[in-house]
XYZ file of C-alpha atoms in Angstrom:
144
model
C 49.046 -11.489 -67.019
C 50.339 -9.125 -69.528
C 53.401 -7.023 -69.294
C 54.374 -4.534 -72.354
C 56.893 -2.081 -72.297
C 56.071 2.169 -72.140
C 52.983 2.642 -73.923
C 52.670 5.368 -77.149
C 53.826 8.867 -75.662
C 55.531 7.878 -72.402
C 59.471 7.402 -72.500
C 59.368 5.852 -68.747
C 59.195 2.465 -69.611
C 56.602 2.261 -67.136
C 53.842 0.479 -68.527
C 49.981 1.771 -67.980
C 47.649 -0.209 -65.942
C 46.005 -1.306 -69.387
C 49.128 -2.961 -70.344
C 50.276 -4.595 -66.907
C 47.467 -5.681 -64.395
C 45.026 -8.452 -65.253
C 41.782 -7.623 -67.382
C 38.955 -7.190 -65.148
C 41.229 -5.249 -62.576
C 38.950 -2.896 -60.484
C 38.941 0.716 -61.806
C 40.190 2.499 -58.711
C 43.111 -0.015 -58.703
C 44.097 0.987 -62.135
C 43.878 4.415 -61.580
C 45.911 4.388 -58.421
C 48.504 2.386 -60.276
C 48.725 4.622 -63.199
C 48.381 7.198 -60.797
C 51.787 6.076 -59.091
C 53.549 5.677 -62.525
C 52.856 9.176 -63.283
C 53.744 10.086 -59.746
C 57.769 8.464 -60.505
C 57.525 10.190 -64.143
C 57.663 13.694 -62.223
C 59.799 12.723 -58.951
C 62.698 10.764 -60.451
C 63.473 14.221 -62.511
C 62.276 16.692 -60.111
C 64.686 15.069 -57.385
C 66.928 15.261 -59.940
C 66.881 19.408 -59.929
C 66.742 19.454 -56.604
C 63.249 20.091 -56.060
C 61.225 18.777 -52.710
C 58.183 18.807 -51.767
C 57.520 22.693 -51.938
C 57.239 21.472 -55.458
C 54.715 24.369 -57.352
C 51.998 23.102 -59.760
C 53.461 25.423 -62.444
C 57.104 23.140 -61.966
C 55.388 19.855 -61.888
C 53.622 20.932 -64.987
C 56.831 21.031 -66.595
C 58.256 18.026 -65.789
C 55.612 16.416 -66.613
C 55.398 17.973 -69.876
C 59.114 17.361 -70.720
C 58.685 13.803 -69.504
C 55.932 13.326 -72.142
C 53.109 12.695 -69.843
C 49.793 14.300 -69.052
C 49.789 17.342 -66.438
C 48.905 16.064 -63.224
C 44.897 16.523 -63.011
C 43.855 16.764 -59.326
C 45.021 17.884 -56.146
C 45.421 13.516 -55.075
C 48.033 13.243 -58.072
C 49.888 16.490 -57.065
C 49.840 15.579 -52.613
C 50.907 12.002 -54.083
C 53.950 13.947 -56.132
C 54.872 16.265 -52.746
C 54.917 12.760 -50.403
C 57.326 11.428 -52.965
C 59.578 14.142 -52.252
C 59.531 14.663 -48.669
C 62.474 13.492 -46.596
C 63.514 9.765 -47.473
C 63.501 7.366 -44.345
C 66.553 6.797 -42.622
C 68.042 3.410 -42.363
C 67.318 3.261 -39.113
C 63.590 3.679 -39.287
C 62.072 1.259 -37.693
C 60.037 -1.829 -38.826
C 56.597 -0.189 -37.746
C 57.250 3.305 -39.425
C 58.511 1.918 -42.670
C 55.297 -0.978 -42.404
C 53.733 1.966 -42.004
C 54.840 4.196 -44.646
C 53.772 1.140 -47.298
C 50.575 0.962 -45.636
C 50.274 5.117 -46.407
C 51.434 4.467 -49.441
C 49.268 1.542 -50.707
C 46.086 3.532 -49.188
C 46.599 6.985 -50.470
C 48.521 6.385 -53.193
C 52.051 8.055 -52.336
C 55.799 6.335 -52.961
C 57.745 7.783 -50.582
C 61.965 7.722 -50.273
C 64.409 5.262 -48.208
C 67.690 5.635 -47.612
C 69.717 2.814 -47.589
C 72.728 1.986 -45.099
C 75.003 2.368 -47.974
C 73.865 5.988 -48.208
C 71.653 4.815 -51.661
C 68.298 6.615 -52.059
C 65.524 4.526 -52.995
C 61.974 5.353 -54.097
C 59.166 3.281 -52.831
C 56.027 2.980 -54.985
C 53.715 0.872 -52.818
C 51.154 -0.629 -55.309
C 47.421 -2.252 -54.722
C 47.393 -5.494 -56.328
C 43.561 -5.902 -55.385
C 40.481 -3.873 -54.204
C 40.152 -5.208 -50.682
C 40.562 -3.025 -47.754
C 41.263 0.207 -49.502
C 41.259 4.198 -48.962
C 42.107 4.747 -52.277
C 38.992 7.145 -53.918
C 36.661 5.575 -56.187
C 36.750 6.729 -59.723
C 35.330 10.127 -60.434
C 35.873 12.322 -63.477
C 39.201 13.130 -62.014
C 41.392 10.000 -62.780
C 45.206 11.399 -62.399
């Protein structure tokens, strides 16, 4: 395996699918994880200005424009961007609802927020490593 760091045009750090999962990944994994890297590019600074998940297209638009990164290009991209920004989990969630808020996550595509019990907020960006057993749509012209 490959890692780089940010590809051309992004100033994440967050290297593209094409740069950090093996070659001959499956095409709906790569989109899903590119999918979540662009889904962090907008959240990190739209939690930043306070923004939650009554996020408008029009604002995501501009974050991602400001982050350097394409415009969100489907209504999967922009649900995965609102999830991000709903509520984090408390510490006190239990085992089964954060298990299941991976499971969400890995399926459909959507990080979602912890909070830790030192009062830290954390962003989790469950990621597909593989095709098996997945939700996750298979490629169409749409791809993030």
């Amino acid at each position: 395996m490959t890692t780089t760091t940010a590809q051309p045009g992004t100033t994440s750090g967050l290297p593209t699918a094409k740069g950090f999962l093996p070659v001959g990944s499956p095409a709906h994994v790569c989109i899903g994880y590119n999918r979540a890297c662009k889904v962090v590019r907008i959240v990190v600074p739209a939690r930043a200005e306070g923004l939650t998940d009554a996020i408008t297209d029009d604002e995501m638009d501009a974050i991602a424009d400001t982050q350097n990164v394409r415009r969100p290009g489907g209504t999967d991209t922009r649900e995965a961007v609102r999830a991000a920004l709903l509520p984090p989990y408390a510490a006190d969630a239990t085992d089964q609802q954060i298990a299941e808020a991976v499971e969400d996550g890995a399926q459909r595509g959507r990080p979602f927020q912890y909070r830790t019990l030192t009062g830290r907020t954390v962003l989790w960006v469950p990621i597909p490593l593989d095709g098996t057993e997945t939700d996750m749509p298979t490629p169409t012209a749409e791809t993030a």
